[in-house]
Short mmCIF file of C-alpha atoms in Angstrom, two decimals:
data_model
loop_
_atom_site.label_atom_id
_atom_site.label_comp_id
_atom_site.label_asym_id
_atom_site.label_seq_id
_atom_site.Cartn_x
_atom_site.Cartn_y
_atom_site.Cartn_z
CA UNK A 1 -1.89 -13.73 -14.13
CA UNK A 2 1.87 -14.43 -13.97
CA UNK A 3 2.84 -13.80 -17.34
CA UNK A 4 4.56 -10.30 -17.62
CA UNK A 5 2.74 -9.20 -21.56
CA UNK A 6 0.02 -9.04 -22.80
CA UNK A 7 -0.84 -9.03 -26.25
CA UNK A 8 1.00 -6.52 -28.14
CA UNK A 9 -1.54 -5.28 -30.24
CA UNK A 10 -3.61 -4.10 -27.82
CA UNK A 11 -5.55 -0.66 -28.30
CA UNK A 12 -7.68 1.76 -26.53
CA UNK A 13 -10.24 3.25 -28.42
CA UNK A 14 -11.79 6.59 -26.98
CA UNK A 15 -14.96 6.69 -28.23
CA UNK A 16 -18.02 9.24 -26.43
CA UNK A 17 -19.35 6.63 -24.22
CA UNK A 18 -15.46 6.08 -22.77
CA UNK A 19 -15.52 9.54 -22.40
CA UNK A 20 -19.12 9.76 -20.80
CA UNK A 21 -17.64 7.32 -18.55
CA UNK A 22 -14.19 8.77 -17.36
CA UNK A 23 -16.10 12.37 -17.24
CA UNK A 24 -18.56 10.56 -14.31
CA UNK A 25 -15.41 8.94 -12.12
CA UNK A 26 -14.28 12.86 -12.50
CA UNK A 27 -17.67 13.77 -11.26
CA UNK A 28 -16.87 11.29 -8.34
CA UNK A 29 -13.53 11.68 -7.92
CA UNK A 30 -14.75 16.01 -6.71
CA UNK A 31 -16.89 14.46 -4.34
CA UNK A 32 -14.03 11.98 -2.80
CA UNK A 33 -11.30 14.06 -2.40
CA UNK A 34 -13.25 17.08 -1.54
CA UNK A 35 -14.51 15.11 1.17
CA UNK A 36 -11.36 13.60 1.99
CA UNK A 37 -9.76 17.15 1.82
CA UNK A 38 -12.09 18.71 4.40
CA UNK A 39 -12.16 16.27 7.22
CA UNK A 40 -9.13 17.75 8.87
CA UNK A 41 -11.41 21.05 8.77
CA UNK A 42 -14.62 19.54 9.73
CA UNK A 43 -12.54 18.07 12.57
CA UNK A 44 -11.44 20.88 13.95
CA UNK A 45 -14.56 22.98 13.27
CA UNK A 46 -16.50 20.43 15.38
CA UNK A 47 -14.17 19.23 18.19
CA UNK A 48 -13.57 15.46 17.41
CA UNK A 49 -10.62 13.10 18.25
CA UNK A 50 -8.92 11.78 15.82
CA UNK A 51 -10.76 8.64 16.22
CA UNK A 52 -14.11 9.94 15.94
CA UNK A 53 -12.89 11.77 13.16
CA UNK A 54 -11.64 9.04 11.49
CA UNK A 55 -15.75 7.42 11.52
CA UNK A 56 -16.23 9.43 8.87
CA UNK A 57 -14.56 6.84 6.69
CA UNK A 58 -15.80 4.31 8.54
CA UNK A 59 -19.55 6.22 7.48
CA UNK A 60 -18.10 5.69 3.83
CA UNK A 61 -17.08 2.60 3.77
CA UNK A 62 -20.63 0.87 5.30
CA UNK A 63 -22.18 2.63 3.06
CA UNK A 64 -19.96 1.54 0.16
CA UNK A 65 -20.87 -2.01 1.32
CA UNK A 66 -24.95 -1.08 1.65
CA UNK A 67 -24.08 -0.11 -2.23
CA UNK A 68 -21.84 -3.25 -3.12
CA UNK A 69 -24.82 -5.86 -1.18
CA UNK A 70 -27.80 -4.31 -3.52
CA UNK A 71 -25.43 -3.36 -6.86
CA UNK A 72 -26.44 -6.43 -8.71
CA UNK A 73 -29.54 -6.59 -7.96
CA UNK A 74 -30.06 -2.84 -9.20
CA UNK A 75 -28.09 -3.48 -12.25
CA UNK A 76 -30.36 -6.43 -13.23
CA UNK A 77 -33.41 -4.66 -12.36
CA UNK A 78 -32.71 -0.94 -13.81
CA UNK A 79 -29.74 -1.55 -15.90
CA UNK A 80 -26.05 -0.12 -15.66
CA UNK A 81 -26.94 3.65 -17.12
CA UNK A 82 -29.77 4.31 -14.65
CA UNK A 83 -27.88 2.93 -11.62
CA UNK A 84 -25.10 4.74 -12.54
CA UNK A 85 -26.69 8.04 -13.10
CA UNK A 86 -28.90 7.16 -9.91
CA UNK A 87 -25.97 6.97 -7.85
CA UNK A 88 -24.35 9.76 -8.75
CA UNK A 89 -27.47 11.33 -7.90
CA UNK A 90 -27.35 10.13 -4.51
CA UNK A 91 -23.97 10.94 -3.31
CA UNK A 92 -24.76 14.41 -4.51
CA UNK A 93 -27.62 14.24 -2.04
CA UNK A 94 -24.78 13.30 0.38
CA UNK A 95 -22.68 15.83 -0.18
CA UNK A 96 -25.52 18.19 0.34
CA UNK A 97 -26.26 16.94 3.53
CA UNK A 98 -22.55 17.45 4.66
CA UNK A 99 -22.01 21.11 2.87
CA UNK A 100 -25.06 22.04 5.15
CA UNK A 101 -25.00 20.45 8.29
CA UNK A 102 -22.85 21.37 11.65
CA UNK A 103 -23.36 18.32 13.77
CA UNK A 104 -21.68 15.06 13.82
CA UNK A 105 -25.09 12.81 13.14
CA UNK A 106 -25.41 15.27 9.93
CA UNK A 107 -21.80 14.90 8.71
CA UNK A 108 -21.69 11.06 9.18
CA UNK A 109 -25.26 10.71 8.07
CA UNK A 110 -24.18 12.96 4.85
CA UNK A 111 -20.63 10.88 4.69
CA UNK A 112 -22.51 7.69 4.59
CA UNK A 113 -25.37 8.31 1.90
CA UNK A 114 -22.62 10.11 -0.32
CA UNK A 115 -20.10 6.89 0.14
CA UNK A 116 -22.72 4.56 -0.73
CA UNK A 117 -24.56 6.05 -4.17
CA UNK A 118 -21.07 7.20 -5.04
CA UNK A 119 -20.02 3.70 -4.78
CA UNK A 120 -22.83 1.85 -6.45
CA UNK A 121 -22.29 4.82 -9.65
CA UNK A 122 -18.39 4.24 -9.52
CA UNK A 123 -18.75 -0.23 -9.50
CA UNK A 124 -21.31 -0.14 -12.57
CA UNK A 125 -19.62 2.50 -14.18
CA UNK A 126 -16.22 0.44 -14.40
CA UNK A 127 -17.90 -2.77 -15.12
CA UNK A 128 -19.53 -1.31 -17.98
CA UNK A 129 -16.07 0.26 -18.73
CA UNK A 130 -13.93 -2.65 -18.71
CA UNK A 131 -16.59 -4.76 -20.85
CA UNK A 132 -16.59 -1.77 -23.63
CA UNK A 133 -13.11 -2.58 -23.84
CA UNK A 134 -12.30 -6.05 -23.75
CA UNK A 135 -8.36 -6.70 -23.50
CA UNK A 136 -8.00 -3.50 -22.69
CA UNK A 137 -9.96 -2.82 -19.96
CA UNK A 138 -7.34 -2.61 -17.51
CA UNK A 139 -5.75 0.21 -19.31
CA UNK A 140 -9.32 1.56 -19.81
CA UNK A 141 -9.77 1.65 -15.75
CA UNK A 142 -6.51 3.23 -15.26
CA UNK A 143 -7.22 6.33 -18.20
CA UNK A 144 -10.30 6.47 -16.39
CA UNK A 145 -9.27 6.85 -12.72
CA UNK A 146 -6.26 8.93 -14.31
CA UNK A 147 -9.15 11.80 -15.54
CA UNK A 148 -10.92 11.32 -12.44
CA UNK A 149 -7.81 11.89 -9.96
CA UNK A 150 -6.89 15.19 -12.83
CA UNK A 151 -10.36 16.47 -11.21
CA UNK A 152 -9.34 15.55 -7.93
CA UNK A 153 -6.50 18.13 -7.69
CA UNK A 154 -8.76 21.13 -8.84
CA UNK A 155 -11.77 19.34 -6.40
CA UNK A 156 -9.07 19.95 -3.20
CA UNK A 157 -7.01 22.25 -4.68
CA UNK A 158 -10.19 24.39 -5.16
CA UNK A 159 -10.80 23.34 -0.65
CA UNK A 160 -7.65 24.99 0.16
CA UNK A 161 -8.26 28.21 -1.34
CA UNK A 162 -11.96 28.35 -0.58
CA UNK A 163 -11.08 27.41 3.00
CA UNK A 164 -9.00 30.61 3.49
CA UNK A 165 -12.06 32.83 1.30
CA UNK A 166 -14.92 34.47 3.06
CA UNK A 167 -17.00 32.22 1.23
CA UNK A 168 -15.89 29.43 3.39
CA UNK A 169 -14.78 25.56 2.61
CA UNK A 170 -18.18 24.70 2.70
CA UNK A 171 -18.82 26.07 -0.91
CA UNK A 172 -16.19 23.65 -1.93
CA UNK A 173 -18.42 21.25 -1.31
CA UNK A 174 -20.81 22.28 -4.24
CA UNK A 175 -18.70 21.77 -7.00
CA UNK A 176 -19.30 17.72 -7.68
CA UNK A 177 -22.88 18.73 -7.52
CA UNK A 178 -22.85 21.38 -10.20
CA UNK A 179 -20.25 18.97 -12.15
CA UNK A 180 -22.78 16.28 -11.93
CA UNK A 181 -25.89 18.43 -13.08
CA UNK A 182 -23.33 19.77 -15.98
CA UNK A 183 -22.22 16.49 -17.43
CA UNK A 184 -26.19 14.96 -17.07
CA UNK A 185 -27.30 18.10 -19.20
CA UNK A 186 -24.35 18.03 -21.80
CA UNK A 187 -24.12 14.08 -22.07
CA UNK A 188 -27.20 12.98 -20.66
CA UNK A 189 -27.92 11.14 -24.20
CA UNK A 190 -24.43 9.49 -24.48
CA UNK A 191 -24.46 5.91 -23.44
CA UNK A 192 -22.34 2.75 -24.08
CA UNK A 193 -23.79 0.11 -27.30
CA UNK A 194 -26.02 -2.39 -25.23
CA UNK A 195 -24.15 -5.25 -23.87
CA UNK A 196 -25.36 -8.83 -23.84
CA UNK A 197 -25.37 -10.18 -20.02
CA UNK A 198 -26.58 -13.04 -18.92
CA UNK A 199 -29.44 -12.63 -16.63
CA UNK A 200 -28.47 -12.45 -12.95
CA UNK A 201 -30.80 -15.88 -12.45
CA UNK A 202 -29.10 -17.57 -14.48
CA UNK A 203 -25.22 -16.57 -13.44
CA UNK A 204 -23.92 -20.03 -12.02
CA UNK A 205 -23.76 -20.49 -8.48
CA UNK A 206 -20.57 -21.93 -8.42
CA UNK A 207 -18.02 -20.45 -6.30
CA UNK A 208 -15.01 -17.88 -7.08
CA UNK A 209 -11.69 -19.81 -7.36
CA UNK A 210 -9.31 -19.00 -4.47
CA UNK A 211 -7.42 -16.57 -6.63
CA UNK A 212 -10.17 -14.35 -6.37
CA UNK A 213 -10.38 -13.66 -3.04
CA UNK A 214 -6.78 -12.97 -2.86
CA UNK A 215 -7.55 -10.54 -5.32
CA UNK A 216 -10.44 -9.20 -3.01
CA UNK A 217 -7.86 -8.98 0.24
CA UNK A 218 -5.09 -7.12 -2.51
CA UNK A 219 -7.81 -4.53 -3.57
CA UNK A 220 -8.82 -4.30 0.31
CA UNK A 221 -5.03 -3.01 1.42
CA UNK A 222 -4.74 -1.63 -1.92
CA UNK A 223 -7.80 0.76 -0.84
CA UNK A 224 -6.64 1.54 3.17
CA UNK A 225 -3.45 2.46 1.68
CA UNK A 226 -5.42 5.44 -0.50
CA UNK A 227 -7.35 6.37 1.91
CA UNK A 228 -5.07 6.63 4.91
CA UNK A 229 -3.39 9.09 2.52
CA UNK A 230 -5.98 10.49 1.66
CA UNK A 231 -7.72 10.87 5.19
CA UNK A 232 -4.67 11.21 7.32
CA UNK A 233 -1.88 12.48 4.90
CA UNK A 234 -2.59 16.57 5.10
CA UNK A 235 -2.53 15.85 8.93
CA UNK A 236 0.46 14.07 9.21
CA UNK A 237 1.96 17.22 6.90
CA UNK A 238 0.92 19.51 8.88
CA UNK A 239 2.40 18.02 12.20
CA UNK A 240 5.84 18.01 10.97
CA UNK A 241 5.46 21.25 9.05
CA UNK A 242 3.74 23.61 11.51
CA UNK A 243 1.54 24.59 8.33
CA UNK A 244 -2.68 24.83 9.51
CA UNK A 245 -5.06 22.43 8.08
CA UNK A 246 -6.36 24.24 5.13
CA UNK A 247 -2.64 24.87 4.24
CA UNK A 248 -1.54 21.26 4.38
CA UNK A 249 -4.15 20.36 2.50
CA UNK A 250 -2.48 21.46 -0.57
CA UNK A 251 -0.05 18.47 0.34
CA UNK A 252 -2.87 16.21 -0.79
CA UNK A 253 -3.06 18.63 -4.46
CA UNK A 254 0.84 17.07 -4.95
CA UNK A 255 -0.19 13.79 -4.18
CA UNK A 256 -3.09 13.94 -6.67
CA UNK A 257 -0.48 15.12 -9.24
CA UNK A 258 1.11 11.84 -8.73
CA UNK A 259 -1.51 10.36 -8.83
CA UNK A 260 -2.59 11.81 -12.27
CA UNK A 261 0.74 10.82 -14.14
CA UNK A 262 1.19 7.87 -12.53
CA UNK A 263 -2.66 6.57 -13.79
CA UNK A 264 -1.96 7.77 -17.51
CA UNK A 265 1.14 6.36 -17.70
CA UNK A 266 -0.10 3.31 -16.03
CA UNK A 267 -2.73 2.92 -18.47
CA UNK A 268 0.55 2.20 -20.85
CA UNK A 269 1.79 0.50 -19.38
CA UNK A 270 -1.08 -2.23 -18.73
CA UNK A 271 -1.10 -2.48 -22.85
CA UNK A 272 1.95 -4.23 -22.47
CA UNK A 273 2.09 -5.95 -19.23
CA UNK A 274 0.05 -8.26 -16.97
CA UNK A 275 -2.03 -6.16 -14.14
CA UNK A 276 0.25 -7.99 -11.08
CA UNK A 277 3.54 -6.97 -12.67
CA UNK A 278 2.59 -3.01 -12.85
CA UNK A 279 0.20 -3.21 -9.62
CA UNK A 280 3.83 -5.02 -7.88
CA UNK A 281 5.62 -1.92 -9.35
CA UNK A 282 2.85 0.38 -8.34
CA UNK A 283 3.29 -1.02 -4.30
CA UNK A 284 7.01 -0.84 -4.58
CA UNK A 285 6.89 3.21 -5.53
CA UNK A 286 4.43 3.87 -3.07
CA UNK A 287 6.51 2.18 -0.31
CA UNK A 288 9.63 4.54 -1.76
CA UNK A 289 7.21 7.69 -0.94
CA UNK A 290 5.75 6.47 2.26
CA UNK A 291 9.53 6.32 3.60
CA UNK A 292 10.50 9.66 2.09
CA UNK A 293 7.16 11.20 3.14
CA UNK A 294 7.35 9.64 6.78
CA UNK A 295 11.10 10.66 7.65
CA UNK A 296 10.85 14.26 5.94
CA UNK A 297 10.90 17.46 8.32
CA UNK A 298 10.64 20.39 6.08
CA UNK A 299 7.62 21.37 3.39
CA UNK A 300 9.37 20.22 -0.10
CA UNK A 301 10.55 16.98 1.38
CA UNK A 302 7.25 16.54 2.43
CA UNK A 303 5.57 17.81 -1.02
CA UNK A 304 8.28 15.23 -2.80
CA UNK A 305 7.74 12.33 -0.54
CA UNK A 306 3.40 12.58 -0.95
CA UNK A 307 3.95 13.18 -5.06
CA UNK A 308 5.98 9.84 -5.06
CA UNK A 309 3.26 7.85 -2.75
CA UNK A 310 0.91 9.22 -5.26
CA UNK A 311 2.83 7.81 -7.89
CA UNK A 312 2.39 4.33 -6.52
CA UNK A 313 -0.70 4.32 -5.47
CA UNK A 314 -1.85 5.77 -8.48
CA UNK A 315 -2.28 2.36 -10.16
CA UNK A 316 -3.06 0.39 -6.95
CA UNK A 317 -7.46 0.42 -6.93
CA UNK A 318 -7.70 0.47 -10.97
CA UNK A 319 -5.17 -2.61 -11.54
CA UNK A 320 -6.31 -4.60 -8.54
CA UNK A 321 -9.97 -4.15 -9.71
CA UNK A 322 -8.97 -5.58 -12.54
CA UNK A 323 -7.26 -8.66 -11.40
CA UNK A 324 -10.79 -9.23 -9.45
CA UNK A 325 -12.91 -8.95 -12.87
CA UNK A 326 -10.60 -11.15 -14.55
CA UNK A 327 -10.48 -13.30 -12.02
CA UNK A 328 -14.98 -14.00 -11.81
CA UNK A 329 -15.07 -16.61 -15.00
CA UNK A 330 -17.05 -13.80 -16.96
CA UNK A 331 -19.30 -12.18 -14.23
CA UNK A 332 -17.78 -8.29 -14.39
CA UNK A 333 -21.25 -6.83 -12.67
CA UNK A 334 -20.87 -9.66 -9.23
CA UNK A 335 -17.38 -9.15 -9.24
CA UNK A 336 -17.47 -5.26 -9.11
CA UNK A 337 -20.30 -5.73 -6.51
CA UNK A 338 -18.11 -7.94 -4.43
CA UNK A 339 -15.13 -5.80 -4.97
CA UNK A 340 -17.04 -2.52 -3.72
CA UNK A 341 -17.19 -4.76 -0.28
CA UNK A 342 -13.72 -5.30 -0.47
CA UNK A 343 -12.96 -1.47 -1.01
CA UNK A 344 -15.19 -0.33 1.39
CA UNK A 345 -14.12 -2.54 3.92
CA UNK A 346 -10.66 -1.15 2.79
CA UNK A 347 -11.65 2.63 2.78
CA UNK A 348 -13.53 2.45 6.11
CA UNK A 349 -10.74 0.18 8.26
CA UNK A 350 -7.51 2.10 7.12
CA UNK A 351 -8.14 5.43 8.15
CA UNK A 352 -9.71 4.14 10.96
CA UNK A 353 -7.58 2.07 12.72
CA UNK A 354 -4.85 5.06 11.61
CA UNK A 355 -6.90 7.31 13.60
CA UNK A 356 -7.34 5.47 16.50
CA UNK A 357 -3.69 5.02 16.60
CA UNK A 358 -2.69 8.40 15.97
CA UNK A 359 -5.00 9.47 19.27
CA UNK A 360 -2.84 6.52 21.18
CA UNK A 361 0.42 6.88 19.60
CA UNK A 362 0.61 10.06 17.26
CA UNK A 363 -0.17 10.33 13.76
CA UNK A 364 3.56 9.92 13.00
CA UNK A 365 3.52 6.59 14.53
CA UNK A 366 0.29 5.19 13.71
CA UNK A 367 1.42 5.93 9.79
CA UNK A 368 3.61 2.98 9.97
CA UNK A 369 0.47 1.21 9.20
CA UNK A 370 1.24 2.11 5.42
CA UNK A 371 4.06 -0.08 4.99
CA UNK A 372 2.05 -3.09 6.59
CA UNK A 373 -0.50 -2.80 4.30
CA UNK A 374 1.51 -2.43 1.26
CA UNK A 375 3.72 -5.46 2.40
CA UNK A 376 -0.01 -7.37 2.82
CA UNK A 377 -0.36 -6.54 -0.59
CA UNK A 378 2.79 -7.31 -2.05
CA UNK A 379 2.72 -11.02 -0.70
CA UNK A 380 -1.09 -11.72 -2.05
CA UNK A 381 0.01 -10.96 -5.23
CA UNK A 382 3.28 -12.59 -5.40
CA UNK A 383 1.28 -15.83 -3.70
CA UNK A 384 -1.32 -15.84 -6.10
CA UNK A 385 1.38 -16.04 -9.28
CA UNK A 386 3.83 -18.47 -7.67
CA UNK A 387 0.62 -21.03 -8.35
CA UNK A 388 0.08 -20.20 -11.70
#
């Protein structure tokens, strides 16, 4: 992990199953921003604190850990293309739940079932990803996440203008569904050459080195970092602009640009150099646009300052996935199990812990927690290579 190349020669081939596979994290990545996009709505709509707002995360994340606790165990019994499809299946039941529902139980019972299926099609779907593509499967996971987070600006930017429609930001909530049942009729067949694994009974027992769980606690504050964004970000814009909800959730739609060129060109750059050296990079830029973001008063400071966070953090969850998978001694499917625990912890703690210190403290205070996190980051990684 602390050498800055890799080899030079690396390629990434885009064959139908790659595509198969980046066209399902866009089919996710609807459901996650769309979601994350209409949670300051849903909190106003229903009357929650910021706090109990914020559960809705928390909802995601357990499940996301539900998903990570039983993915091997579904992999080994059903294989990688039916749990995949499966789970995308099942957050679209999620999502259903939510789009229809006006109560809290409904919302965080439709937040949790979505975050967990969604999670168990997103881990098997970027272990069989970064497998397909050997050395360059970190690249692979970053094109991927790149085309998912593309979606992810129509998914919210498609929120905001529904929001304001007579047709309500409810119907936003229908479009990972029909993008789901779209892609399953089109490329239903498509599927990735079979891949030898080792039966989960016979994986060795033996336990993950120590760089590994550094790796787990980097992807963790790599993931609060997203999601606070994600969660708390349109909020926080909308304090310091005077803009309403729906409106600052276009904020997120510059982000997600970010976001988009930041993931292709990370997938570059990770042909060339080791996952810690771009992820370091990756923290560093998203540190740049936290400050700019945090200290700006007016709407295109604030549009500039979330574009450059997204810019960072575009590369943060792809690259730090990575280092996990390399780091399992050959066990992609436990590792991405083990890593949606680590993420979900991540996704459900962050926004979280932001909320409840935005009701104590203000949102513009309790966003401080950003830097923290990224600073958490910053020294596993740089702790993990000064042993190498």
């Amino acid at each position: 992990m602390g050498s800055t190349r890799t080899v030079q020669s690396t390629r990434l081939t885009r064959d139908r199953p790659t595509w198969l596979i980046y066209l399902q994290l866009a089919t996710f990545a609807t459901y996650l921003y769309g979601l994350s996009a209409a949670l300051p709505t849903l909190r106003a709509e229903l009357g929650l604190s910021q706090a109990v707002a914020g559960l809705h995360g928390t909802a995601m994340a357990a499940g996301g850990i539900a998903g990570g606790l039983i993915l091997s165990a579904l992999t080994a019994r059903f294989g990688r293309r039916v749990t995949v499809w499966a789970g995308l299946a099942g957050m679209d039941a999620g999502i259903l739940i939510v789009a229809l529902g006006h109560s809290l139980p409904l919302t965080l019972l439709g937040y949790t079932l979505a975050g967990g299926c969604s999670s168990i099609a997103l881990y098997a779907a970027m272990a069989v990803l970064n497998d397909h593509h050997g050395p360059a499967g970190a690249a692979a996971l970053s094109e991927a996440n790149a085309v998912g987070v593309t979606a992810g600006i129509a998914a919210s930017y498609a929120f905001s203008l529904l929001a304001d429609s007579a047709l309500g930001w409810r119907s936003a909530l229908y479009i990972p569904v029909i993008a789901t049942t779209l892609l399953a009729l089109t490329m239903g067949r498509v599927w990735v050459p079979p891949i030898v694994l080792q039966p989960a009974a016979d994986v060795p027992r033996a336990r993950y080195g120590w760089r590994f769980h550094i790796a787990g606690a980097v992807l963790l504050c790599c993931v609060a970092v997203e999601f606070s964004f994600n969660l708390w970000g349109a909020e926080l814009f909308a304090q310091q602009t005077g803009l309403t909800a729906a409106a600052a959730a276009k904020g997120l739609t510059a982000m997600l640009a970010g976001m988009a060129a930041g993931r292709f060109g990370g997938a570059r750059l990770a042909l060339r150099f080791a996952s810690s050296t771009v992820l370091l990079g990756g923290l560093t830029v998203a540190l740049a646009g936290w400050a700019l973001f945090w200290t700006s008063g007016s709407q295109p400071m604030g549009y500039a300052g979330l574009a450059l966070s997204g810019l960072g953090i575009s590369v943060l969850f792809p690259l730090a996935l990575a280092r996990i998978i390399d780091s399992s001694n050959g066990r992609p499917d436990q590792a991405s199990a083990t890593a949606s625990i680590w993420a979900s912890v991540g996704a459900g703690s962050g926004p979280f812990v932001l909320g409840a210190l935005g009701d104590g403290f203000g949102t513009h205070t309790a966003f401080l927690l950003a830097p923290a996190l990224i600073g958490l980051a910053i020294g596993g990684i740089l702790s993990s290579r000064s042993r190498s």
